XYZ file of C-alpha atoms in Angstrom:
764
model
C 32.639 -38.877 -59.052
C 31.230 -36.116 -56.943
C 30.441 -36.941 -53.342
C 26.821 -37.654 -52.506
C 24.966 -34.794 -50.881
C 22.936 -35.217 -47.714
C 19.709 -34.912 -49.722
C 20.879 -37.739 -52.080
C 21.593 -39.988 -49.084
C 18.200 -39.109 -47.620
C 16.440 -39.920 -50.898
C 18.174 -43.312 -51.150
C 17.246 -44.048 -47.520
C 13.566 -43.302 -48.198
C 13.558 -45.609 -51.222
C 15.076 -48.471 -49.218
C 12.761 -47.696 -46.264
C 9.762 -47.969 -48.577
C 10.874 -51.437 -49.707
C 11.555 -52.642 -46.146
C 8.236 -51.182 -44.922
C 6.450 -53.336 -47.485
C 8.375 -56.412 -46.288
C 7.570 -55.651 -42.640
C 3.837 -55.268 -43.251
C 3.813 -58.362 -45.478
C 5.422 -60.551 -42.811
C 3.154 -63.403 -41.761
C 4.126 -63.249 -38.082
C 6.420 -61.568 -35.564
C 9.036 -64.323 -35.876
C 9.601 -63.371 -39.497
C 10.369 -59.791 -38.425
C 12.482 -60.754 -35.399
C 14.599 -63.302 -37.304
C 14.489 -62.822 -41.060
C 14.158 -59.073 -41.656
C 16.920 -57.968 -39.287
C 19.664 -57.878 -41.917
C 17.571 -55.757 -44.283
C 16.906 -53.217 -41.535
C 20.579 -53.228 -40.456
C 21.625 -52.346 -44.015
C 19.662 -49.095 -43.744
C 22.130 -47.941 -41.094
C 25.295 -49.532 -42.511
C 25.443 -51.470 -39.226
C 27.045 -54.816 -38.334
C 24.215 -56.201 -36.296
C 20.685 -55.471 -35.170
C 18.480 -56.970 -32.471
C 14.710 -56.490 -32.466
C 12.890 -57.261 -29.219
C 9.175 -57.761 -28.598
C 7.417 -57.282 -25.241
C 6.198 -60.147 -23.061
C 3.781 -58.278 -20.763
C 3.056 -61.263 -18.531
C 6.714 -61.710 -17.578
C 7.647 -58.007 -17.819
C 10.444 -58.876 -20.238
C 11.505 -58.148 -23.777
C 12.588 -61.041 -25.973
C 14.268 -61.566 -29.341
C 14.899 -64.644 -31.479
C 17.835 -65.881 -33.557
C 18.606 -68.920 -35.667
C 21.377 -71.409 -34.917
C 21.367 -74.097 -37.577
C 17.770 -75.141 -38.115
C 16.640 -74.161 -34.634
C 15.487 -70.828 -33.256
C 16.459 -69.580 -29.796
C 15.295 -66.748 -27.548
C 17.151 -63.919 -25.812
C 15.233 -62.476 -22.847
C 15.959 -59.219 -21.018
C 14.076 -57.849 -17.977
C 12.342 -54.477 -18.404
C 14.494 -52.547 -15.940
C 17.308 -49.980 -15.977
C 20.208 -52.436 -15.626
C 20.798 -53.177 -19.338
C 20.750 -50.979 -22.443
C 17.691 -52.633 -24.021
C 15.944 -52.933 -20.638
C 16.608 -49.253 -19.879
C 15.136 -48.177 -23.230
C 12.030 -50.349 -22.616
C 11.679 -49.047 -19.045
C 12.079 -45.326 -19.791
C 10.893 -45.027 -23.389
C 14.048 -43.030 -24.213
C 16.431 -43.376 -27.169
C 20.057 -44.196 -26.223
C 23.212 -43.670 -28.291
C 26.453 -45.115 -26.851
C 29.889 -44.580 -28.454
C 31.607 -47.371 -26.505
C 29.529 -49.982 -24.694
C 32.605 -51.019 -22.634
C 33.078 -47.494 -21.266
C 31.536 -47.628 -17.771
C 31.828 -43.849 -17.334
C 29.736 -43.244 -20.458
C 27.069 -45.683 -19.202
C 27.194 -44.133 -15.734
C 26.334 -40.738 -17.249
C 23.127 -42.255 -18.623
C 22.112 -44.102 -15.428
C 24.183 -45.068 -12.343
C 23.340 -48.806 -12.453
C 23.438 -49.217 -16.242
C 25.785 -52.036 -17.409
C 26.618 -53.688 -20.711
C 26.515 -57.498 -20.694
C 29.810 -58.623 -22.291
C 29.050 -62.362 -22.061
C 27.730 -62.587 -25.634
C 30.872 -60.905 -26.951
C 33.058 -63.348 -24.998
C 31.232 -66.335 -26.482
C 31.500 -65.117 -30.070
C 34.749 -63.130 -29.992
C 32.860 -60.086 -31.211
C 33.559 -56.558 -29.888
C 30.545 -54.320 -29.370
C 31.319 -50.610 -29.553
C 28.575 -48.293 -30.785
C 24.978 -48.975 -29.721
C 21.886 -47.086 -30.864
C 18.611 -48.225 -29.217
C 15.027 -46.996 -29.516
C 11.662 -48.201 -28.082
C 8.993 -49.520 -30.464
C 5.736 -47.759 -29.579
C 2.205 -47.713 -30.903
C 0.384 -44.670 -29.537
C 1.289 -44.858 -25.819
C 1.932 -48.606 -25.686
C 5.400 -50.184 -25.544
C 5.630 -53.067 -28.019
C 9.375 -53.689 -28.219
C 12.919 -52.324 -28.613
C 15.291 -52.092 -31.592
C 19.045 -52.094 -30.943
C 21.618 -51.325 -33.681
C 25.248 -52.292 -33.062
C 28.503 -50.993 -34.631
C 28.748 -48.822 -37.707
C 30.627 -50.784 -40.383
C 32.880 -47.850 -41.130
C 33.439 -47.125 -37.434
C 32.551 -43.847 -35.765
C 29.404 -42.806 -33.961
C 25.812 -43.020 -35.106
C 24.927 -39.673 -36.673
C 21.890 -37.429 -36.053
C 20.619 -38.670 -39.437
C 20.864 -42.265 -38.134
C 18.915 -41.338 -35.017
C 16.234 -39.627 -37.097
C 16.073 -42.610 -39.478
C 15.717 -44.973 -36.517
C 12.647 -43.053 -35.354
C 11.068 -43.577 -38.788
C 11.738 -47.312 -38.843
C 10.430 -47.726 -35.281
C 7.167 -46.035 -36.294
C 6.773 -48.670 -39.019
C 7.721 -51.543 -36.703
C 5.441 -50.281 -33.906
C 2.412 -50.345 -36.213
C 3.394 -53.762 -37.573
C 3.825 -55.236 -34.076
C 0.454 -53.835 -33.039
C -1.300 -55.331 -36.074
C 0.348 -58.718 -35.557
C -0.711 -58.749 -31.925
C -4.276 -58.026 -32.952
C -4.238 -60.884 -35.450
C -2.317 -63.334 -33.277
C -5.254 -64.531 -31.146
C -8.721 -65.109 -32.517
C -11.554 -66.163 -30.254
C -14.619 -68.001 -31.523
C -17.071 -66.454 -29.074
C -17.292 -63.732 -26.425
C -16.359 -66.204 -23.670
C -13.964 -68.477 -25.545
C -11.167 -66.722 -23.647
C -12.533 -68.179 -20.374
C -12.333 -71.703 -21.802
C -8.751 -71.219 -23.035
C -7.731 -69.838 -19.650
C -9.339 -72.869 -17.904
C -11.684 -70.577 -15.978
C -14.711 -72.584 -17.140
C -15.179 -75.733 -19.201
C -16.910 -75.794 -22.553
C -19.670 -77.991 -21.091
C -20.284 -75.572 -18.197
C -20.390 -72.618 -20.592
C -23.106 -74.381 -22.607
C -25.045 -75.050 -19.376
C -24.692 -71.393 -18.453
C -26.128 -70.403 -21.829
C -29.153 -72.662 -21.255
C -29.648 -71.232 -17.771
C -29.443 -67.661 -19.124
C -32.197 -68.456 -21.632
C -34.349 -70.119 -18.966
C -33.975 -67.270 -16.445
C -33.979 -64.560 -19.128
C -30.711 -63.244 -17.727
C -27.641 -61.934 -19.467
C -25.060 -64.713 -19.926
C -22.405 -62.586 -18.173
C -24.679 -62.272 -15.116
C -25.159 -66.054 -14.974
C -21.396 -66.611 -15.188
C -20.791 -64.198 -12.305
C -23.726 -65.106 -10.029
C -24.014 -68.862 -10.607
C -20.479 -69.865 -11.614
C -18.695 -67.278 -9.411
C -16.507 -65.967 -12.230
C -15.026 -62.579 -11.350
C -16.190 -59.570 -13.298
C -12.556 -58.762 -14.114
C -12.261 -62.086 -16.009
C -15.540 -61.415 -17.845
C -14.103 -58.061 -18.884
C -10.838 -59.603 -20.093
C -12.793 -62.108 -22.166
C -14.964 -59.446 -23.797
C -11.895 -57.270 -24.421
C -10.016 -60.179 -26.046
C -12.942 -61.095 -28.303
C -13.754 -57.585 -29.512
C -10.147 -56.346 -29.373
C -11.322 -53.249 -27.496
C -10.886 -52.003 -23.953
C -13.449 -53.074 -21.377
C -15.181 -50.414 -19.252
C -15.922 -51.596 -15.717
C -18.660 -49.429 -14.192
C -17.941 -47.869 -10.803
C -20.616 -46.368 -8.532
C -18.476 -43.262 -8.069
C -18.673 -42.551 -11.836
C -20.117 -39.129 -12.616
C -21.015 -38.441 -16.269
C -19.295 -35.355 -17.755
C -21.810 -32.569 -18.230
C -21.049 -32.010 -21.909
C -21.735 -35.593 -23.068
C -25.390 -35.227 -24.041
C -24.683 -31.893 -25.744
C -22.517 -33.804 -28.240
C -25.470 -35.935 -29.454
C -28.018 -34.989 -32.131
C -30.924 -36.284 -30.017
C -32.952 -34.405 -27.427
C -34.088 -37.479 -25.510
C -31.744 -40.357 -26.436
C -32.119 -42.556 -23.353
C -34.767 -45.036 -24.561
C -32.914 -45.353 -27.866
C -29.629 -46.037 -26.033
C -31.251 -48.640 -23.769
C -32.812 -50.437 -26.752
C -29.542 -50.479 -28.691
C -27.165 -51.267 -25.831
C -24.770 -48.299 -25.903
C -24.083 -45.100 -24.016
C -21.603 -42.213 -24.168
C -19.131 -42.570 -21.285
C -16.635 -39.684 -21.375
C -14.775 -37.281 -23.671
C -11.152 -38.013 -24.552
C -9.757 -34.868 -26.193
C -12.194 -34.286 -29.084
C -13.389 -37.925 -29.217
C -16.354 -39.404 -27.393
C -15.714 -42.769 -25.722
C -18.837 -44.897 -26.155
C -19.440 -48.047 -24.137
C -21.240 -50.627 -26.257
C -22.689 -54.100 -25.673
C -21.861 -55.342 -29.192
C -19.299 -53.135 -30.960
C -19.348 -55.362 -34.074
C -22.957 -54.403 -34.914
C -22.540 -52.242 -38.013
C -26.059 -50.820 -37.662
C -25.074 -49.349 -34.293
C -21.882 -47.915 -35.733
C -23.881 -46.289 -38.549
C -26.331 -44.833 -36.013
C -23.466 -43.405 -33.977
C -21.871 -41.784 -37.022
C -25.181 -40.002 -37.541
C -25.901 -39.154 -33.876
C -22.472 -37.969 -32.611
C -22.221 -34.328 -33.700
C -18.591 -34.219 -34.850
C -18.582 -37.869 -35.929
C -15.527 -38.589 -33.782
C -15.940 -41.437 -31.346
C -14.180 -44.548 -30.048
C -15.918 -47.742 -29.008
C -15.293 -49.718 -25.849
C -17.054 -52.877 -24.740
C -19.152 -53.181 -21.597
C -21.744 -55.404 -19.947
C -25.386 -54.542 -20.584
C -26.125 -54.117 -16.875
C -23.285 -51.591 -16.615
C -24.456 -49.732 -19.720
C -27.929 -49.369 -18.200
C -26.367 -47.959 -15.017
C -24.425 -45.381 -17.045
C -27.620 -44.384 -18.875
C -29.403 -44.062 -15.513
C -26.654 -41.715 -14.269
C -26.839 -39.652 -17.473
C -30.607 -39.394 -17.318
C -30.754 -38.528 -13.605
C -32.867 -41.620 -12.880
C -30.448 -43.112 -10.415
C -32.647 -41.523 -7.699
C -36.351 -40.756 -7.700
C -37.021 -37.952 -10.145
C -39.548 -36.641 -12.574
C -37.505 -37.839 -15.563
C -34.315 -36.695 -17.218
C -33.378 -33.072 -17.888
C -33.501 -33.197 -21.696
C -36.805 -35.104 -21.673
C -38.363 -32.451 -19.438
C -37.131 -29.689 -21.775
C -38.529 -31.580 -24.770
C -41.926 -31.970 -23.064
C -42.179 -28.244 -22.296
C -41.128 -27.371 -25.847
C -43.852 -29.603 -27.296
C -46.516 -28.055 -25.055
C -45.375 -24.498 -25.787
C -46.760 -23.060 -29.042
C -44.781 -19.798 -28.979
C -42.758 -19.056 -32.136
C -39.607 -17.025 -32.697
C -41.676 -14.258 -34.303
C -44.031 -14.064 -31.309
C -41.255 -13.780 -28.710
C -41.660 -10.531 -26.743
C -39.341 -11.012 -23.723
C -42.236 -11.658 -21.361
C -40.623 -14.966 -20.597
C -44.048 -16.413 -19.751
C -45.026 -18.662 -22.674
C -45.484 -21.262 -19.937
C -46.682 -20.563 -16.396
C -45.016 -21.334 -13.085
C -47.716 -23.923 -12.375
C -47.235 -25.728 -15.697
C -46.325 -29.387 -15.086
C -43.257 -29.106 -17.336
C -41.847 -26.130 -15.399
C -42.531 -27.934 -12.104
C -40.594 -30.969 -13.388
C -37.806 -28.750 -14.746
C -37.232 -26.968 -11.427
C -37.263 -30.300 -9.584
C -34.893 -31.882 -12.085
C -32.343 -29.052 -11.826
C -32.175 -29.619 -8.063
C -32.110 -33.439 -8.265
C -29.372 -33.501 -10.934
C -27.280 -31.089 -8.882
C -27.766 -33.151 -5.731
C -26.706 -36.349 -7.554
C -23.530 -34.671 -8.820
C -22.429 -33.446 -5.400
C -23.058 -29.775 -6.263
C -22.878 -27.178 -3.476
C -24.531 -24.224 -5.288
C -26.892 -23.830 -8.253
C -26.850 -20.491 -10.116
C -29.843 -19.574 -12.315
C -28.747 -16.613 -14.461
C -31.295 -14.789 -16.645
C -30.431 -12.334 -19.433
C -32.316 -9.642 -21.386
C -34.007 -10.307 -24.710
C -33.693 -13.654 -26.457
C -30.570 -14.801 -24.616
C -30.937 -18.200 -22.986
C -31.053 -18.590 -19.229
C -27.829 -20.249 -18.060
C -27.699 -22.784 -15.238
C -24.264 -22.959 -13.587
C -23.211 -25.290 -10.788
C -20.349 -25.275 -8.299
C -18.535 -28.571 -7.604
C -15.571 -28.694 -5.205
C -15.536 -24.903 -5.195
C -15.297 -24.567 -9.001
C -18.138 -23.036 -11.042
C -19.052 -24.535 -14.428
C -21.885 -24.195 -16.925
C -24.387 -27.040 -16.774
C -27.413 -26.315 -19.018
C -29.156 -23.568 -20.937
C -32.912 -22.894 -20.748
C -34.834 -21.115 -23.554
C -35.311 -17.411 -22.825
C -39.108 -17.526 -23.033
C -39.252 -19.782 -19.931
C -37.045 -17.682 -17.647
C -39.751 -15.821 -15.681
C -41.845 -18.964 -15.266
C -38.791 -20.804 -13.910
C -37.912 -17.946 -11.528
C -41.525 -17.765 -10.360
C -41.525 -21.515 -9.714
C -38.326 -21.262 -7.632
C -39.910 -18.426 -5.608
C -43.069 -20.454 -4.989
C -40.958 -23.392 -3.779
C -39.052 -20.968 -1.489
C -42.210 -19.278 -0.087
C -41.156 -15.912 -1.546
C -43.222 -13.097 -3.048
C -43.404 -13.822 -6.797
C -44.725 -10.318 -7.537
C -41.655 -8.624 -6.009
C -38.916 -8.469 -8.659
C -37.186 -5.233 -7.601
C -35.701 -6.336 -4.247
C -33.491 -9.265 -3.170
C -35.269 -12.020 -1.252
C -34.128 -14.986 0.864
C -35.965 -18.258 1.362
C -35.673 -22.024 1.708
C -36.745 -25.051 -0.299
C -37.462 -28.527 1.030
C -37.769 -31.025 -1.818
C -38.868 -34.550 -0.909
C -37.258 -37.386 -2.840
C -39.090 -40.125 -0.997
C -40.569 -41.051 2.354
C -37.204 -40.772 4.128
C -35.141 -38.394 1.977
C -35.449 -34.603 1.720
C -33.173 -32.090 0.016
C -33.002 -28.710 1.754
C -31.791 -25.583 -0.057
C -31.119 -21.997 0.985
C -32.305 -19.624 -1.775
C -31.330 -16.031 -2.575
C -32.870 -14.048 -5.439
C -31.210 -10.897 -6.780
C -32.661 -8.377 -9.310
C -30.415 -7.889 -12.352
C -30.239 -5.614 -15.391
C -33.229 -5.393 -17.737
C -35.908 -6.295 -15.190
C -34.502 -9.806 -14.758
C -33.692 -11.825 -11.649
C -31.069 -14.386 -10.723
C -31.417 -17.145 -8.142
C -28.663 -18.884 -6.205
C -29.610 -22.097 -4.412
C -27.213 -23.616 -1.870
C -27.784 -27.304 -1.186
C -27.673 -27.953 2.548
C -26.483 -31.534 2.768
C -27.584 -32.558 6.269
C -24.995 -35.004 7.516
C -23.095 -36.426 10.451
C -20.195 -34.421 11.913
C -16.700 -35.317 10.707
C -14.498 -36.712 13.520
C -11.855 -34.190 14.578
C -9.108 -36.702 13.736
C -10.329 -36.733 10.094
C -10.205 -32.949 9.618
C -6.665 -33.074 8.165
C -5.273 -30.646 10.747
C -1.498 -30.541 11.111
C -0.242 -32.104 14.359
C 0.482 -28.705 15.965
C -2.954 -27.351 14.997
C -4.794 -30.516 16.040
C -3.080 -30.640 19.429
C -3.803 -26.943 20.080
C -7.423 -27.265 18.940
C -8.117 -30.351 21.073
C -6.519 -28.714 24.107
C -8.596 -25.523 23.807
C -11.993 -27.152 23.081
C -11.690 -29.082 26.353
C -11.263 -25.816 28.317
C -14.231 -25.186 30.695
C -14.777 -21.552 29.666
C -13.669 -18.990 27.122
C -14.433 -18.220 23.487
C -13.245 -20.082 20.362
C -13.773 -18.558 16.918
C -13.662 -20.282 13.518
C -13.315 -17.744 10.712
C -13.198 -17.622 6.926
C -15.322 -16.658 3.909
C -18.709 -18.158 3.052
C -18.411 -21.804 2.059
C -15.052 -22.405 3.733
C -16.317 -25.168 6.043
C -16.621 -23.195 9.287
C -19.827 -24.953 10.403
C -18.305 -28.370 9.681
C -15.285 -27.526 11.841
C -17.472 -26.256 14.703
C -19.557 -29.433 14.666
C -16.405 -31.551 14.639
C -15.260 -29.700 17.776
C -18.681 -30.135 19.395
C -18.662 -33.828 18.475
C -15.289 -34.187 20.210
C -16.652 -32.821 23.520
C -20.248 -34.056 23.192
C -20.656 -36.207 26.300
C -23.580 -36.730 28.716
C -21.777 -34.530 31.262
C -22.011 -31.442 29.026
C -25.141 -29.508 28.141
C -24.625 -28.002 24.680
C -26.943 -25.437 23.066
C -26.556 -24.267 19.456
C -28.139 -21.382 17.557
C -27.839 -21.975 13.801
C -29.130 -20.525 10.555
C -29.653 -22.982 8.967
C -29.128 -26.271 10.810
C -26.993 -28.234 8.347
C -25.499 -30.926 10.594
C -27.391 -32.693 13.357
C -25.957 -34.461 16.419
C -27.604 -36.444 19.161
C -26.963 -34.797 22.525
C -26.991 -31.244 21.112
C -29.985 -28.979 21.623
C -30.126 -27.197 18.271
C -32.262 -24.126 17.602
C -33.106 -22.783 14.129
C -33.098 -18.977 13.797
C -36.262 -17.175 12.583
C -35.538 -13.437 12.195
C -39.141 -12.816 11.067
C -40.351 -13.587 14.620
C -37.283 -11.957 16.222
C -35.551 -15.242 17.028
C -32.025 -14.018 16.297
C -28.569 -15.079 17.465
C -28.660 -12.430 20.212
C -32.124 -13.407 21.495
C -31.220 -17.121 21.346
C -28.040 -16.440 23.331
C -30.050 -14.660 26.039
C -32.378 -17.665 26.245
C -29.469 -20.154 26.402
C -27.929 -18.359 29.394
C -31.141 -19.098 31.334
C -31.123 -22.769 30.239
C -28.149 -24.063 32.288
C -25.574 -24.418 29.441
C -22.017 -25.724 29.630
C -21.250 -25.037 25.972
C -22.901 -22.566 23.590
C -22.456 -22.427 19.839
C -23.568 -19.255 18.038
C -23.745 -19.633 14.259
C -22.235 -16.207 13.533
C -21.194 -13.039 15.382
C -22.797 -10.609 12.972
C -23.010 -7.546 15.202
C -21.667 -5.880 18.338
C -24.611 -7.052 20.485
C -24.073 -10.764 19.710
C -20.284 -10.478 20.064
C -20.536 -8.673 23.431
C -23.008 -11.211 24.790
C -20.793 -14.094 23.615
C -17.774 -12.621 25.384
C -19.826 -11.983 28.523
C -21.052 -15.590 28.474
C -17.488 -16.875 28.149
C -16.337 -14.742 31.073
C -19.126 -16.122 33.300
C -18.074 -19.751 33.065
C -19.287 -20.976 29.664
C -17.401 -22.289 26.645
C -18.597 -20.355 23.579
C -18.045 -21.278 19.931
C -18.860 -18.978 17.027
C -17.874 -17.964 13.484
C -16.938 -14.736 11.747
C -16.340 -13.708 8.136
C -12.700 -12.567 8.184
C -9.650 -13.398 6.067
C -7.201 -14.522 8.748
C -6.920 -15.239 12.465
C -5.107 -11.962 13.397
C -7.610 -9.869 11.383
C -10.440 -11.393 13.439
C -9.155 -9.719 16.578
C -8.979 -6.224 15.072
C -12.355 -6.729 13.363
C -14.129 -7.451 16.663
C -12.393 -4.565 18.416
C -13.534 -2.300 15.559
C -17.120 -3.494 16.217
C -16.839 -1.909 19.669
C -15.762 -4.877 21.817
C -13.812 -3.997 24.976
C -10.239 -5.192 24.206
C -9.467 -6.080 27.857
C -12.501 -8.354 28.265
C -11.926 -9.777 24.782
C -8.257 -10.562 25.506
C -9.267 -12.379 28.715
C -12.092 -14.325 27.054
C -10.478 -15.373 23.758
C -8.882 -18.827 23.776
C -8.204 -19.378 20.096
C -9.006 -18.287 16.548
C -8.967 -20.907 13.779
C -8.992 -19.468 10.245
C -9.593 -21.851 7.370
C -10.038 -22.239 3.624
C -11.070 -25.181 1.475
C -8.738 -26.261 -1.315
C -9.290 -28.898 -4.015
C -7.524 -32.192 -3.353
C -5.768 -34.387 -5.878
C -7.663 -37.489 -6.967
C -6.263 -40.403 -4.962
C -6.825 -42.820 -7.866
C -4.819 -41.033 -10.543
C -2.449 -38.444 -9.032
C 1.087 -38.703 -10.429
C 4.213 -38.270 -8.354
C 7.226 -36.304 -9.535
C 10.457 -34.847 -8.202
C 10.298 -31.044 -7.810
C 13.109 -28.916 -9.195
C 15.381 -26.884 -6.951
C 13.811 -23.696 -8.382
C 10.329 -24.956 -7.495
C 11.357 -25.712 -3.919
C 13.170 -22.365 -3.604
C 10.009 -20.516 -4.619
C 7.936 -22.458 -2.088
C 10.577 -21.794 0.569
C 10.226 -18.046 -0.061
C 6.441 -18.288 0.195
C 6.662 -20.415 3.349
C 9.355 -18.129 4.865
C 12.944 -19.200 4.570
C 13.298 -18.721 8.331
C 10.912 -21.627 9.025
C 11.477 -23.697 5.847
C 13.958 -26.112 7.509
C 11.185 -27.418 9.794
C 9.633 -29.143 6.759
C 12.889 -30.991 5.867
C 12.098 -30.412 2.192
C 15.060 -31.019 -0.117
C 15.169 -32.295 -3.720
C 16.480 -35.621 -2.397
C 13.769 -36.182 0.213
C 10.631 -34.629 -1.308
C 8.208 -36.293 -3.703
C 5.336 -34.112 -4.924
C 2.204 -34.944 -6.874
C 0.387 -33.465 -9.863
C -3.093 -34.036 -11.357
C -3.619 -36.494 -14.191
C -7.337 -37.228 -14.625
C -9.411 -40.418 -14.619
C -13.024 -41.594 -14.729
C -13.461 -41.172 -10.970
C -12.531 -37.471 -10.979
C -14.221 -36.685 -14.307
C -10.756 -36.230 -15.890
C -10.020 -33.137 -13.779
C -7.302 -34.680 -11.616
C -9.051 -33.332 -8.499
C -11.692 -34.941 -6.297
C -13.014 -33.480 -3.056
C -11.635 -30.696 -0.873
C -9.640 -30.416 2.315
C -9.039 -27.627 4.813
C -6.119 -25.265 5.215
C -5.890 -23.979 8.777
C -4.336 -21.122 10.738
C -4.548 -21.505 14.531
C -3.849 -18.485 16.754
C -3.720 -19.190 20.483
C -3.601 -16.499 23.162
C -0.120 -16.458 24.706
C 0.774 -13.564 27.106
C 2.439 -11.439 24.397
C -0.509 -11.748 21.998
C -2.910 -10.935 24.853
C -0.885 -7.777 25.627
C -1.049 -6.714 21.957
C -4.828 -7.207 21.886
C -5.278 -5.083 25.004
C -3.157 -2.311 23.478
C -5.180 -2.393 20.180
C -2.061 -3.355 18.188
C -1.973 -3.501 14.386
C -2.788 -6.731 12.527
C 0.841 -7.151 11.379
C 2.136 -6.939 14.940
C -0.368 -9.530 16.160
C 0.509 -11.805 13.219
C 4.266 -11.587 13.913
C 3.715 -12.363 17.583
C 1.487 -15.356 16.795
C 3.959 -16.749 14.246
C 6.791 -16.405 16.758
C 4.619 -18.371 19.212
C 4.143 -21.220 16.716
C 1.233 -20.205 14.485
C 1.584 -21.103 10.823
C -0.357 -19.083 8.250
C -2.934 -20.485 5.843
C -0.404 -20.485 3.007
C 2.219 -22.188 5.178
C -0.287 -24.887 6.089
C -1.155 -25.165 2.399
C 2.505 -25.692 1.446
C 2.759 -28.348 4.165
C -0.195 -30.149 2.548
C 1.369 -29.796 -0.924
C 4.469 -31.612 0.343
C 2.166 -34.131 2.038
C 0.613 -34.956 -1.356
C -2.913 -33.629 -0.700
C -2.999 -30.817 -3.267
C -0.870 -28.628 -5.560
C 0.814 -25.289 -4.931
C -1.341 -23.721 -7.685
C -4.502 -24.679 -5.776
C -3.075 -23.215 -2.556
C -2.252 -19.941 -4.304
C -5.852 -19.619 -5.539
C -7.198 -19.449 -1.971
C -4.305 -17.908 -0.002
C -2.594 -14.573 -0.505
C -0.222 -14.686 2.481
């Protein structure tokens, strides 16, 4: 007879696999698979023995069962890297071993991996080949399958390893289905009774109390019977066989959620039916639902969700209402939710597509809908922690786009119909006290929007004329706040020590530099907060005043009445100051007066828009500043950038490769790299993952990168001789300064951010 071809063997395997698959899915329970179907599965691989393990999550073990006479017994193995089966469960990797007694072969897989020979000694059996694979369903570990010894000898082949993957797919699904069927609860809180958290009698009393108070039963259990919310969630999850979503106040709804629904104003409908979209997971919408078994709700969702792809999770009604409030923007005082406002304007507007003529004024700037819309844009942005709102208008019938910037990253938020664009722009101008008739020139203004008796949002507004007779508006939200303590500024030890030393100096000038939005004002106020004592008289000239501090005398600039930085500085010098803070050195007059003030016994703080600390020096000299006076007056320049930080709740650690560290060493400067003590053995780095708290971006918040140049004698000599930027930079680095990128790399190794984020804000 001719030898069987590989395709013949494969065909026979598939036929036998089909039969065994049917047996696996027909098994009444896991015991039947673990004990009685092992031999059938082993025959697929022409193997002597097979062990199938299931996971015991509570004990962090895997276990198998075998028969001895009429009794069944368990084998238990910890989920760790010390045994073959435990290693497979711990790592999720397939293992193929040619000789289980060969310590060198096991060592090559993992240094502490051992094979337990005790079972062989008891039975007189000799284990040689081992092929082991985890049983998974989606991302969940459900068990391990371990095949031992080919009957004909030799190693397990690539075909065996491929076949094992197919059988584990079948077993993984079967284990998952058996786990789902294994525990059935009679009611939503039956789990609490079985876990002895509450008695059946007390649960019935709680139900009566819920009816009497007209409360949710879950609220009664938590508030009256002191049952933790986590246990309530576990009970709901066990009953519905779905994950439980526990609402967190830091939750921010993803912007695209409502765009995925076929309803303009769905909030009342969602409240009445007890469900809400929660987040997007790939192309599926995760929906949190009070009763996921209600088929009417499921039918509604199939109709409402645009692509029809969604997954249900269970949640408490009170939490669902909070999510809806966040989505609708009603978690603070507002005129309604964004989509409802748009719907109201659309109903009131009778313009048709045929009548559209690009006037953009089918509604007026005083229309109640446009007033609500402008307010709602600002309120929604404020609630989401937005720094800037961009209103971008386009010619013709193109929609107006609203973009927002969060943690330094711009993203599209909403689109407004084109025929409302000029009314919206006019409304923003009215709120900013600007000339609504002037559309040809840029204008600057401010908005103060009251949210209540004690809360006001302040915005700085800039309008810019664009192509086609249109205008854009950019609104920066000025979040008035307390100063950040200097110790919380995330300065490196060298930079923090230098900064603290210089800000306590009685006279001289300290500059904080960087582009717009890099946190210069925050840093200045942190420095002022550090030295703000009753013994010091501190005057500040700011435009605008974003941070307030008791003890500071803060003056708002008004260029229209000639109250500028220069005129304020002249006034401060007659007002007995110890410390002066000037918001920005915009011109030669202000810079010269600041230097003069520092040379006459005052400590002066200010900012400048430059890229680095050394460039600041040449920039001021180019403005016309006397280099000798400047060199004597200057104490320090702190350059900074803001970089996105990894979410503390979900960032994942990993070991960097040698190539990755070599590249960072080159960027840091190989000459100074040893000071970081960064080697593959000692360094653990982090990467973004994504969770509910960071809106699945992997990043949450920002931190500063700093470059601190102090005036040592050599640097002072270079300034006086009008040296080049590169020469000043080399001198400062030799004296201990570390560049923005070097500080960024330090914070990458510290676990604050990623090297990719550092590269986006630092060139050198």
